[in-house]
Amino acid sequence: MRILLKTILLGTSICMLHSCGGVPEDKADTATVENAFSVEEVLEMVSKENDVTRTLYTKAIVGKGKTQGMKFDEDWRKDDVEAGPLPALFLRGVATSLRKSPVPLGLYLGSDFPVNAANKFEGKQAELFTQIKKDQKPQFFFDEDQKLHTAMFADLASADACVTCHNKHPQTTKSDWKLGDVMGATTWQYPKDSLTYKETVDVLSSYAKGTVDVYMEYLDEIENFKASEKPEIGDKWPEEGFYLPSAEVFLDSVKKLSSYETVKHLVVTSE
Ligand code: HEC
């Protein structure tokens, strides 16, 4: 099955594209190529989208799935491990999918006390992270070495599962995380300081496609389970029983929960 992501612009953006209110055709055309958003605005939009997706995955899939006996593991990709991805690895999967996409959007999840040493912030990002821990406000800067506009957003312990798993993890470097703590930050990078509507839509679509890619890898993994019972995949969620939503149903919920203002609807069609 292939999933196509189509993005629809609502409200004012449709007006700009189709010259509502008597804007001459040629002016409307220029409007579509002029840069519409600053890189900060776009990275903020995609980060909000990420918060919604990650919380949904952590609570409704991992949290509720575990109560049904479903397993989630950091080694979920290994052949002898029959399990789904942990939330951080779900995000890492999205980052990998983004690297393979033509959209130059970078994503990284780091911390000052990481479970995985490779996720420890360094340099400028480590410096800004101490500020994020104080006020939980986003930080923006231009990374001179990589020539990339960079935005960092707090990653909060939003569910009990975050805290218990990190505190108990054999490789943990901190075992007293509490609900609501700033456990880390997502770092997003993009090469340009402003984006057109199309580039903005491409960023949001490639993020959404990344989540669908990882989720579908998880469903493929289940397909190949040999020893474990396979949950039924369709329109039901783990809170209703031994079920998992299909990729379309999962993405549909993300769409309903997400709330960025200008660019709104991500429509999924399958063929
Ligand atoms: C069942 C265990 C588990 C749960 C639940 C979990 N994590 Fe993690 N988390 C991990 C593991 C394992 C890693 C390291 C993954 C890797 O190898 O990159 C990690 C990585 C991270 C990182 C990157 C820094 C680090 O520690 O390596 C952050 C930040 C993070 N998790 C925050 C969260 C938040 C916030 C939640 C809840 C929304 C959460 N985690 C839920 C196990 C968990």
PDB file of C-alpha atoms and ligand atoms in Angstrom:
ATOM      1  CA  MET A   1       0.000   0.000   0.000  1.00  0.00           C
ATOM      2  CA  ARG A   2       1.258   3.442  -0.823  1.00  0.00           C
ATOM      3  CA  ILE A   3       0.108   6.489   1.006  1.00  0.00           C
ATOM      4  CA  LEU A   4      -0.074   9.791  -0.749  1.00  0.00           C
ATOM      5  CA  LEU A   5      -0.097  12.914   1.268  1.00  0.00           C
ATOM      6  CA  LYS A   6      -1.899  15.821  -0.201  1.00  0.00           C
ATOM      7  CA  THR A   7      -1.890  19.113   1.526  1.00  0.00           C
ATOM      8  CA  ILE A   8      -4.678  21.600   1.283  1.00  0.00           C
ATOM      9  CA  LEU A   9      -4.319  25.225   2.129  1.00  0.00           C
ATOM     10  CA  LEU A  10      -7.254  26.752   3.895  1.00  0.00           C
ATOM     11  CA  GLY A  11      -8.586  30.238   4.486  1.00  0.00           C
ATOM     12  CA  THR A  12      -6.383  33.144   3.529  1.00  0.00           C
ATOM     13  CA  SER A  13      -3.844  30.988   1.779  1.00  0.00           C
ATOM     14  CA  ILE A  14      -6.481  29.714  -0.650  1.00  0.00           C
ATOM     15  CA  CYS A  15      -7.439  33.318  -1.285  1.00  0.00           C
ATOM     16  CA  MET A  16      -3.842  34.211  -2.066  1.00  0.00           C
ATOM     17  CA  LEU A  17      -3.486  31.273  -4.407  1.00  0.00           C
ATOM     18  CA  HIS A  18      -6.753  31.837  -6.228  1.00  0.00           C
ATOM     19  CA  SER A  19      -6.970  35.588  -6.118  1.00  0.00           C
ATOM     20  CA  CYS A  20     -10.144  36.004  -4.046  1.00  0.00           C
ATOM     21  CA  GLY A  21     -11.461  39.511  -3.574  1.00  0.00           C
ATOM     22  CA  GLY A  22     -10.475  40.794  -6.992  1.00  0.00           C
ATOM     23  CA  VAL A  23      -6.682  40.466  -6.799  1.00  0.00           C
ATOM     24  CA  PRO A  24      -5.425  40.395 -10.381  1.00  0.00           C
ATOM     25  CA  GLU A  25      -4.232  36.997 -11.576  1.00  0.00           C
ATOM     26  CA  ASP A  26      -0.588  37.988 -12.063  1.00  0.00           C
ATOM     27  CA  LYS A  27      -0.372  39.526  -8.563  1.00  0.00           C
ATOM     28  CA  ALA A  28      -1.837  36.359  -7.071  1.00  0.00           C
ATOM     29  CA  ASP A  29       0.817  34.335  -8.875  1.00  0.00           C
ATOM     30  CA  THR A  30       3.610  36.432  -7.396  1.00  0.00           C
ATOM     31  CA  ALA A  31       2.098  35.946  -3.964  1.00  0.00           C
ATOM     32  CA  THR A  32       2.643  32.190  -4.222  1.00  0.00           C
ATOM     33  CA  VAL A  33       6.390  32.549  -4.840  1.00  0.00           C
ATOM     34  CA  GLU A  34       7.014  35.269  -2.277  1.00  0.00           C
ATOM     35  CA  ASN A  35       8.239  33.975   1.016  1.00  0.00           C
ATOM     36  CA  ALA A  36       5.301  33.607   3.320  1.00  0.00           C
ATOM     37  CA  PHE A  37       6.753  32.416   6.610  1.00  0.00           C
ATOM     38  CA  SER A  38       9.924  32.925   8.576  1.00  0.00           C
ATOM     39  CA  VAL A  39      11.921  29.792   9.314  1.00  0.00           C
ATOM     40  CA  GLU A  40      11.061  30.268  13.025  1.00  0.00           C
ATOM     41  CA  GLU A  41       7.328  30.156  12.265  1.00  0.00           C
ATOM     42  CA  VAL A  42       7.643  27.007  10.163  1.00  0.00           C
ATOM     43  CA  LEU A  43       9.834  25.156  12.652  1.00  0.00           C
ATOM     44  CA  GLU A  44       7.335  26.096  15.353  1.00  0.00           C
ATOM     45  CA  MET A  45       4.475  24.671  13.266  1.00  0.00           C
ATOM     46  CA  VAL A  46       6.255  21.394  12.609  1.00  0.00           C
ATOM     47  CA  SER A  47       7.309  21.146  16.245  1.00  0.00           C
ATOM     48  CA  LYS A  48       3.655  21.510  17.368  1.00  0.00           C
ATOM     49  CA  GLU A  49       2.721  18.778  14.922  1.00  0.00           C
ATOM     50  CA  ASN A  50       5.461  16.653  16.446  1.00  0.00           C
ATOM     51  CA  ASP A  51       4.224  17.238  20.021  1.00  0.00           C
ATOM     52  CA  VAL A  52       0.760  16.028  19.095  1.00  0.00           C
ATOM     53  CA  THR A  53       2.016  12.977  17.221  1.00  0.00           C
ATOM     54  CA  ARG A  54       4.465  11.970  19.918  1.00  0.00           C
ATOM     55  CA  THR A  55       1.975  12.350  22.779  1.00  0.00           C
ATOM     56  CA  LEU A  56      -0.625  10.375  20.836  1.00  0.00           C
ATOM     57  CA  TYR A  57       1.885   7.622  20.080  1.00  0.00           C
ATOM     58  CA  THR A  58       3.190   7.535  23.695  1.00  0.00           C
ATOM     59  CA  LYS A  59      -0.196   7.530  25.409  1.00  0.00           C
ATOM     60  CA  ALA A  60      -2.638   5.850  23.034  1.00  0.00           C
ATOM     61  CA  ILE A  61      -0.305   3.299  21.407  1.00  0.00           C
ATOM     62  CA  VAL A  62       2.574   2.565  23.833  1.00  0.00           C
ATOM     63  CA  GLY A  63       0.787   3.313  27.143  1.00  0.00           C
ATOM     64  CA  LYS A  64      -2.544   1.629  26.327  1.00  0.00           C
ATOM     65  CA  GLY A  65      -0.914  -1.039  24.151  1.00  0.00           C
ATOM     66  CA  LYS A  66       1.188  -2.228  27.090  1.00  0.00           C
ATOM     67  CA  THR A  67      -1.929  -2.738  29.199  1.00  0.00           C
ATOM     68  CA  GLN A  68      -3.128  -5.081  26.417  1.00  0.00           C
ATOM     69  CA  GLY A  69       0.163  -6.998  26.538  1.00  0.00           C
ATOM     70  CA  MET A  70       1.743  -5.392  23.448  1.00  0.00           C
ATOM     71  CA  LYS A  71       5.511  -4.986  23.649  1.00  0.00           C
ATOM     72  CA  PHE A  72       7.697  -1.947  22.874  1.00  0.00           C
ATOM     73  CA  ASP A  73      11.440  -2.178  22.849  1.00  0.00           C
ATOM     74  CA  GLU A  74      14.536  -0.176  21.922  1.00  0.00           C
ATOM     75  CA  ASP A  75      15.699  -3.203  19.920  1.00  0.00           C
ATOM     76  CA  TRP A  76      12.396  -3.457  18.080  1.00  0.00           C
ATOM     77  CA  ARG A  77      14.135  -3.719  14.699  1.00  0.00           C
ATOM     78  CA  LYS A  78      16.113  -6.831  15.637  1.00  0.00           C
ATOM     79  CA  ASP A  79      14.834 -10.042  14.050  1.00  0.00           C
ATOM     80  CA  ASP A  80      14.416 -11.908  17.343  1.00  0.00           C
ATOM     81  CA  VAL A  81      12.578  -9.017  19.069  1.00  0.00           C
ATOM     82  CA  GLU A  82       8.833  -8.932  18.390  1.00  0.00           C
ATOM     83  CA  ALA A  83       7.909  -5.436  19.530  1.00  0.00           C
ATOM     84  CA  GLY A  84       7.071  -1.892  18.471  1.00  0.00           C
ATOM     85  CA  PRO A  85       9.295   1.217  18.615  1.00  0.00           C
ATOM     86  CA  LEU A  86       9.694   3.217  21.832  1.00  0.00           C
ATOM     87  CA  PRO A  87       8.597   6.874  21.479  1.00  0.00           C
ATOM     88  CA  ALA A  88      12.190   8.191  21.142  1.00  0.00           C
ATOM     89  CA  LEU A  89      12.906   5.618  18.461  1.00  0.00           C
ATOM     90  CA  PHE A  90       9.677   6.519  16.713  1.00  0.00           C
ATOM     91  CA  LEU A  91      11.056  10.067  16.541  1.00  0.00           C
ATOM     92  CA  ARG A  92      14.457   8.827  15.395  1.00  0.00           C
ATOM     93  CA  GLY A  93      12.656   6.903  12.619  1.00  0.00           C
ATOM     94  CA  VAL A  94      10.926  10.122  11.545  1.00  0.00           C
ATOM     95  CA  ALA A  95      14.335  11.874  11.503  1.00  0.00           C
ATOM     96  CA  THR A  96      15.745   9.111   9.294  1.00  0.00           C
ATOM     97  CA  SER A  97      12.806   9.369   6.914  1.00  0.00           C
ATOM     98  CA  LEU A  98      13.332  13.165   6.742  1.00  0.00           C
ATOM     99  CA  ARG A  99      17.020  12.689   5.877  1.00  0.00           C
ATOM    100  CA  LYS A 100      16.002  10.527   2.916  1.00  0.00           C
ATOM    101  CA  SER A 101      13.373  13.010   1.716  1.00  0.00           C
ATOM    102  CA  PRO A 102      14.202  15.865  -0.675  1.00  0.00           C
ATOM    103  CA  VAL A 103      13.106  18.402   1.981  1.00  0.00           C
ATOM    104  CA  PRO A 104      16.150  19.799   3.859  1.00  0.00           C
ATOM    105  CA  LEU A 105      14.589  19.579   7.316  1.00  0.00           C
ATOM    106  CA  GLY A 106      16.693  18.167  10.149  1.00  0.00           C
ATOM    107  CA  LEU A 107      15.396  16.713  13.428  1.00  0.00           C
ATOM    108  CA  TYR A 108      17.292  15.577  16.541  1.00  0.00           C
ATOM    109  CA  LEU A 109      16.192  14.671  20.082  1.00  0.00           C
ATOM    110  CA  GLY A 110      18.768  15.410  22.779  1.00  0.00           C
ATOM    111  CA  SER A 111      19.169  15.850  26.520  1.00  0.00           C
ATOM    112  CA  ASP A 112      21.735  16.751  29.208  1.00  0.00           C
ATOM    113  CA  PHE A 113      21.129  13.407  30.956  1.00  0.00           C
ATOM    114  CA  PRO A 114      20.464  11.031  28.086  1.00  0.00           C
ATOM    115  CA  VAL A 115      19.793   7.305  28.149  1.00  0.00           C
ATOM    116  CA  ASN A 116      21.834   7.029  24.963  1.00  0.00           C
ATOM    117  CA  ALA A 117      25.161   8.905  25.131  1.00  0.00           C
ATOM    118  CA  ALA A 118      24.817   9.772  21.431  1.00  0.00           C
ATOM    119  CA  ASN A 119      21.862  12.011  22.381  1.00  0.00           C
ATOM    120  CA  LYS A 120      23.842  14.326  24.671  1.00  0.00           C
ATOM    121  CA  PHE A 121      23.708  17.996  23.682  1.00  0.00           C
ATOM    122  CA  GLU A 122      27.031  19.651  22.942  1.00  0.00           C
ATOM    123  CA  GLY A 123      28.332  23.182  22.294  1.00  0.00           C
ATOM    124  CA  LYS A 124      25.792  25.912  21.548  1.00  0.00           C
ATOM    125  CA  GLN A 125      22.853  23.516  21.860  1.00  0.00           C
ATOM    126  CA  ALA A 126      23.982  22.415  25.348  1.00  0.00           C
ATOM    127  CA  GLU A 127      24.273  26.077  26.323  1.00  0.00           C
ATOM    128  CA  LEU A 128      20.780  26.964  25.089  1.00  0.00           C
ATOM    129  CA  PHE A 129      19.301  23.846  26.640  1.00  0.00           C
ATOM    130  CA  THR A 130      20.173  25.124  30.144  1.00  0.00           C
ATOM    131  CA  GLN A 131      18.011  28.171  29.351  1.00  0.00           C
ATOM    132  CA  ILE A 132      15.157  25.981  28.017  1.00  0.00           C
ATOM    133  CA  LYS A 133      15.204  24.019  31.267  1.00  0.00           C
ATOM    134  CA  LYS A 134      14.694  27.279  33.167  1.00  0.00           C
ATOM    135  CA  ASP A 135      11.856  28.864  31.210  1.00  0.00           C
ATOM    136  CA  GLN A 136      10.681  26.165  28.753  1.00  0.00           C
ATOM    137  CA  LYS A 137      10.741  28.786  25.976  1.00  0.00           C
ATOM    138  CA  PRO A 138      11.907  27.883  22.453  1.00  0.00           C
ATOM    139  CA  GLN A 139      15.409  28.964  21.400  1.00  0.00           C
ATOM    140  CA  PHE A 140      16.387  30.025  17.880  1.00  0.00           C
ATOM    141  CA  PHE A 141      19.887  30.539  16.501  1.00  0.00           C
ATOM    142  CA  PHE A 142      21.916  30.327  13.324  1.00  0.00           C
ATOM    143  CA  ASP A 143      24.396  27.464  13.435  1.00  0.00           C
ATOM    144  CA  GLU A 144      27.482  29.008  11.795  1.00  0.00           C
ATOM    145  CA  ASP A 145      29.335  25.701  11.365  1.00  0.00           C
ATOM    146  CA  GLN A 146      26.517  23.918   9.582  1.00  0.00           C
ATOM    147  CA  LYS A 147      24.997  27.088   8.101  1.00  0.00           C
ATOM    148  CA  LEU A 148      21.592  26.042   9.355  1.00  0.00           C
ATOM    149  CA  HIS A 149      18.788  27.931  11.057  1.00  0.00           C
ATOM    150  CA  THR A 150      18.157  26.025  14.264  1.00  0.00           C
ATOM    151  CA  ALA A 151      15.200  25.916  16.640  1.00  0.00           C
ATOM    152  CA  MET A 152      15.045  24.059  19.941  1.00  0.00           C
ATOM    153  CA  PHE A 153      11.808  23.175  21.774  1.00  0.00           C
ATOM    154  CA  ALA A 154      11.375  21.671  25.241  1.00  0.00           C
ATOM    155  CA  ASP A 155      10.493  17.987  25.355  1.00  0.00           C
ATOM    156  CA  LEU A 156       8.406  17.503  28.482  1.00  0.00           C
ATOM    157  CA  ALA A 157       7.701  14.408  30.525  1.00  0.00           C
ATOM    158  CA  SER A 158       4.047  14.494  29.481  1.00  0.00           C
ATOM    159  CA  ALA A 159       3.113  10.943  30.480  1.00  0.00           C
ATOM    160  CA  ASP A 160       3.950   8.635  33.397  1.00  0.00           C
ATOM    161  CA  ALA A 161       5.467   6.229  30.905  1.00  0.00           C
ATOM    162  CA  CYS A 162       8.267   8.748  30.072  1.00  0.00           C
ATOM    163  CA  VAL A 163       9.326   9.054  33.700  1.00  0.00           C
ATOM    164  CA  THR A 164       9.117   5.403  34.754  1.00  0.00           C
ATOM    165  CA  CYS A 165      10.923   4.081  31.729  1.00  0.00           C
ATOM    166  CA  HIS A 166      13.780   6.628  31.857  1.00  0.00           C
ATOM    167  CA  ASN A 167      14.251   6.315  35.648  1.00  0.00           C
ATOM    168  CA  LYS A 168      14.433   2.518  35.454  1.00  0.00           C
ATOM    169  CA  HIS A 169      16.487   2.199  32.270  1.00  0.00           C
ATOM    170  CA  PRO A 170      19.785   0.298  32.823  1.00  0.00           C
ATOM    171  CA  GLN A 171      21.750   2.973  30.895  1.00  0.00           C
ATOM    172  CA  THR A 172      20.041   5.963  32.500  1.00  0.00           C
ATOM    173  CA  THR A 173      22.213   8.879  33.668  1.00  0.00           C
ATOM    174  CA  LYS A 174      19.432  10.275  35.919  1.00  0.00           C
ATOM    175  CA  SER A 175      16.866   8.310  37.906  1.00  0.00           C
ATOM    176  CA  ASP A 176      14.708  11.001  39.500  1.00  0.00           C
ATOM    177  CA  TRP A 177      12.777  12.408  36.515  1.00  0.00           C
ATOM    178  CA  LYS A 178       9.313  13.694  37.466  1.00  0.00           C
ATOM    179  CA  LEU A 179       6.137  14.298  35.456  1.00  0.00           C
ATOM    180  CA  GLY A 180       6.354  17.734  33.793  1.00  0.00           C
ATOM    181  CA  ASP A 181      10.184  17.860  33.784  1.00  0.00           C
ATOM    182  CA  VAL A 182      12.022  19.146  30.717  1.00  0.00           C
ATOM    183  CA  MET A 183      13.622  15.829  29.779  1.00  0.00           C
ATOM    184  CA  GLY A 184      15.228  17.042  26.595  1.00  0.00           C
ATOM    185  CA  ALA A 185      14.623  19.163  23.528  1.00  0.00           C
ATOM    186  CA  THR A 186      13.846  18.567  19.888  1.00  0.00           C
ATOM    187  CA  THR A 187      16.249  20.401  17.610  1.00  0.00           C
ATOM    188  CA  TRP A 188      14.990  21.328  14.141  1.00  0.00           C
ATOM    189  CA  GLN A 189      17.138  22.728  11.339  1.00  0.00           C
ATOM    190  CA  TYR A 190      16.495  24.288   7.954  1.00  0.00           C
ATOM    191  CA  PRO A 191      18.907  26.042   5.531  1.00  0.00           C
ATOM    192  CA  LYS A 192      16.782  29.099   4.574  1.00  0.00           C
ATOM    193  CA  ASP A 193      15.582  32.019   6.705  1.00  0.00           C
ATOM    194  CA  SER A 194      12.132  32.169   5.100  1.00  0.00           C
ATOM    195  CA  LEU A 195       9.885  29.809   3.173  1.00  0.00           C
ATOM    196  CA  THR A 196       7.236  30.052   0.459  1.00  0.00           C
ATOM    197  CA  TYR A 197       3.809  28.455   0.980  1.00  0.00           C
ATOM    198  CA  LYS A 198       4.930  25.503  -1.063  1.00  0.00           C
ATOM    199  CA  GLU A 199       8.133  25.011   0.926  1.00  0.00           C
ATOM    200  CA  THR A 200       6.126  25.285   4.156  1.00  0.00           C
ATOM    201  CA  VAL A 201       3.647  22.699   2.972  1.00  0.00           C
ATOM    202  CA  ASP A 202       6.554  20.463   1.898  1.00  0.00           C
ATOM    203  CA  VAL A 203       8.077  20.668   5.381  1.00  0.00           C
ATOM    204  CA  LEU A 204       4.787  19.748   7.073  1.00  0.00           C
ATOM    205  CA  SER A 205       4.022  17.006   4.553  1.00  0.00           C
ATOM    206  CA  SER A 206       7.443  15.434   4.832  1.00  0.00           C
ATOM    207  CA  TYR A 207       7.112  15.373   8.635  1.00  0.00           C
ATOM    208  CA  ALA A 208       3.678  13.700   8.333  1.00  0.00           C
ATOM    209  CA  LYS A 209       5.050  11.253   5.763  1.00  0.00           C
ATOM    210  CA  GLY A 210       7.911  10.445   8.169  1.00  0.00           C
ATOM    211  CA  THR A 211       5.449   9.494  10.925  1.00  0.00           C
ATOM    212  CA  VAL A 212       3.463   7.324   8.510  1.00  0.00           C
ATOM    213  CA  ASP A 213       6.697   5.656   7.309  1.00  0.00           C
ATOM    214  CA  VAL A 214       7.705   4.661  10.843  1.00  0.00           C
ATOM    215  CA  TYR A 215       4.207   3.631  11.824  1.00  0.00           C
ATOM    216  CA  MET A 216       3.999   1.432   8.720  1.00  0.00           C
ATOM    217  CA  GLU A 217       7.368  -0.144   9.551  1.00  0.00           C
ATOM    218  CA  TYR A 218       5.848  -1.051  12.908  1.00  0.00           C
ATOM    219  CA  LEU A 219       2.798  -2.593  11.209  1.00  0.00           C
ATOM    220  CA  ASP A 220       5.154  -4.539   8.873  1.00  0.00           C
ATOM    221  CA  GLU A 221       7.079  -5.792  11.900  1.00  0.00           C
ATOM    222  CA  ILE A 222       3.789  -7.091  13.363  1.00  0.00           C
ATOM    223  CA  GLU A 223       2.987  -8.795  10.070  1.00  0.00           C
ATOM    224  CA  ASN A 224       6.200 -10.833  10.526  1.00  0.00           C
ATOM    225  CA  PHE A 225       5.578 -11.796  14.195  1.00  0.00           C
ATOM    226  CA  LYS A 226       6.162 -15.533  14.630  1.00  0.00           C
ATOM    227  CA  ALA A 227       5.778 -16.198  18.352  1.00  0.00           C
ATOM    228  CA  SER A 228       3.581 -13.270  19.435  1.00  0.00           C
ATOM    229  CA  GLU A 229      -0.117 -12.735  18.907  1.00  0.00           C
ATOM    230  CA  LYS A 230      -0.826 -10.115  16.210  1.00  0.00           C
ATOM    231  CA  PRO A 231      -3.186  -7.276  17.115  1.00  0.00           C
ATOM    232  CA  GLU A 232      -6.063  -6.639  14.728  1.00  0.00           C
ATOM    233  CA  ILE A 233      -5.271  -3.598  12.576  1.00  0.00           C
ATOM    234  CA  GLY A 234      -8.134  -1.329  11.501  1.00  0.00           C
ATOM    235  CA  ASP A 235     -10.146   1.504  12.992  1.00  0.00           C
ATOM    236  CA  LYS A 236      -9.906   0.524  16.664  1.00  0.00           C
ATOM    237  CA  TRP A 237      -7.304   1.615  19.260  1.00  0.00           C
ATOM    238  CA  PRO A 238      -5.543  -0.346  22.040  1.00  0.00           C
ATOM    239  CA  GLU A 239      -7.824   1.174  24.700  1.00  0.00           C
ATOM    240  CA  GLU A 240     -10.677  -0.873  23.181  1.00  0.00           C
ATOM    241  CA  GLY A 241      -8.807  -4.182  23.190  1.00  0.00           C
ATOM    242  CA  PHE A 242      -6.097  -6.024  21.268  1.00  0.00           C
ATOM    243  CA  TYR A 243      -6.240  -3.590  18.344  1.00  0.00           C
ATOM    244  CA  LEU A 244      -4.020  -1.096  16.562  1.00  0.00           C
ATOM    245  CA  PRO A 245      -5.159   1.708  14.267  1.00  0.00           C
ATOM    246  CA  SER A 246      -4.154   1.499  10.617  1.00  0.00           C
ATOM    247  CA  ALA A 247      -1.691   4.156   9.370  1.00  0.00           C
ATOM    248  CA  GLU A 248      -4.614   6.160   7.917  1.00  0.00           C
ATOM    249  CA  VAL A 249      -6.571   6.078  11.179  1.00  0.00           C
ATOM    250  CA  PHE A 250      -3.457   7.069  13.145  1.00  0.00           C
ATOM    251  CA  LEU A 251      -2.661  10.035  10.897  1.00  0.00           C
ATOM    252  CA  ASP A 252      -6.312  11.058  10.886  1.00  0.00           C
ATOM    253  CA  SER A 253      -6.208  11.435  14.675  1.00  0.00           C
ATOM    254  CA  VAL A 254      -3.032  13.502  14.476  1.00  0.00           C
ATOM    255  CA  LYS A 255      -4.800  15.801  12.014  1.00  0.00           C
ATOM    256  CA  LYS A 256      -7.796  16.209  14.315  1.00  0.00           C
ATOM    257  CA  LEU A 257      -5.607  17.009  17.326  1.00  0.00           C
ATOM    258  CA  SER A 258      -3.141  19.346  15.673  1.00  0.00           C
ATOM    259  CA  SER A 259      -3.901  23.020  15.724  1.00  0.00           C
ATOM    260  CA  TYR A 260      -1.505  25.098  13.672  1.00  0.00           C
ATOM    261  CA  GLU A 261      -3.301  28.037  12.223  1.00  0.00           C
ATOM    262  CA  THR A 262      -2.409  28.904   8.670  1.00  0.00           C
ATOM    263  CA  VAL A 263      -1.794  25.651   6.953  1.00  0.00           C
ATOM    264  CA  LYS A 264      -4.320  23.240   8.211  1.00  0.00           C
ATOM    265  CA  HIS A 265      -5.503  20.120   6.528  1.00  0.00           C
ATOM    266  CA  LEU A 266      -3.304  17.162   5.725  1.00  0.00           C
ATOM    267  CA  VAL A 267      -5.437  14.842   3.693  1.00  0.00           C
ATOM    268  CA  VAL A 268      -4.408  11.253   3.243  1.00  0.00           C
ATOM    269  CA  THR A 269      -5.538   9.155   0.327  1.00  0.00           C
ATOM    270  CA  SER A 270      -4.446   5.606  -0.267  1.00  0.00           C
ATOM    271  CA  GLU A 271      -4.250   3.690  -3.506  1.00  0.00           C
TER     272      GLU A 271
HETATM  273  C1  HEC B   1       9.600   2.377  27.502  1.00  0.00           C
HETATM  274  C2  HEC B   1      10.718   3.256  27.619  1.00  0.00           C
HETATM  275  C3  HEC B   1      10.620   4.727  27.221  1.00  0.00           C
HETATM  276  C4  HEC B   1       9.538   5.556  27.227  1.00  0.00           C
HETATM  277  C5  HEC B   1       8.101   5.233  27.570  1.00  0.00           C
HETATM  278  C6  HEC B   1      10.028   6.866  26.841  1.00  0.00           C
HETATM  279  N1  HEC B   1      11.353   6.820  26.583  1.00  0.00           N
HETATM  280 FE1  HEC B   1      12.542   8.396  26.086  1.00  0.00          FE
HETATM  281  N2  HEC B   1      13.980   7.126  25.607  1.00  0.00           N
HETATM  282  C7  HEC B   1      14.014   5.778  25.899  1.00  0.00           C
HETATM  283  C8  HEC B   1      15.232   5.203  25.375  1.00  0.00           C
HETATM  284  C9  HEC B   1      15.647   3.741  25.463  1.00  0.00           C
HETATM  285  C10 HEC B   1      15.939   6.270  24.743  1.00  0.00           C
HETATM  286  C11 HEC B   1      17.238   6.204  23.989  1.00  0.00           C
HETATM  287  C12 HEC B   1      16.880   5.889  22.553  1.00  0.00           C
HETATM  288  C13 HEC B   1      18.064   5.958  21.643  1.00  0.00           C
HETATM  289  O1  HEC B   1      18.779   4.981  21.579  1.00  0.00           O
HETATM  290  O2  HEC B   1      18.235   7.017  21.004  1.00  0.00           O
HETATM  291  C14 HEC B   1      15.119   7.463  24.943  1.00  0.00           C
HETATM  292  C15 HEC B   1      15.484   8.740  24.502  1.00  0.00           C
HETATM  293  C16 HEC B   1      14.867   9.893  24.900  1.00  0.00           C
HETATM  294  C17 HEC B   1      15.399  11.233  24.747  1.00  0.00           C
HETATM  295  C18 HEC B   1      16.725  11.593  24.096  1.00  0.00           C
HETATM  296  C19 HEC B   1      17.784  11.645  25.165  1.00  0.00           C
HETATM  297  C20 HEC B   1      18.069  10.303  25.755  1.00  0.00           C
HETATM  298  O3  HEC B   1      17.623  10.071  26.908  1.00  0.00           O
HETATM  299  O4  HEC B   1      18.751   9.455  25.086  1.00  0.00           O
HETATM  300  C21 HEC B   1      14.480  12.084  25.298  1.00  0.00           C
HETATM  301  C22 HEC B   1      14.593  13.595  25.410  1.00  0.00           C
HETATM  302  C23 HEC B   1      13.363  11.287  25.731  1.00  0.00           C
HETATM  303  N3  HEC B   1      13.632   9.954  25.490  1.00  0.00           N
HETATM  304  C24 HEC B   1      12.217  11.794  26.314  1.00  0.00           C
HETATM  305  C25 HEC B   1      11.089  11.016  26.506  1.00  0.00           C
HETATM  306  C26 HEC B   1       9.773  11.568  26.786  1.00  0.00           C
HETATM  307  C27 HEC B   1       9.455  13.038  26.962  1.00  0.00           C
HETATM  308  C28 HEC B   1       8.916  10.503  26.850  1.00  0.00           C
HETATM  309  C29 HEC B   1       7.413  10.508  27.030  1.00  0.00           C
HETATM  310  C30 HEC B   1       6.659  11.348  26.122  1.00  0.00           C
HETATM  311  C31 HEC B   1       9.724   9.289  26.678  1.00  0.00           C
HETATM  312  N4  HEC B   1      11.019   9.655  26.481  1.00  0.00           N
HETATM  313  C32 HEC B   1       9.218   8.004  26.749  1.00  0.00           C
HETATM  314  C33 HEC B   1      13.057   5.083  26.580  1.00  0.00           C
HETATM  315  C34 HEC B   1      11.775   5.538  26.799  1.00  0.00           C
END
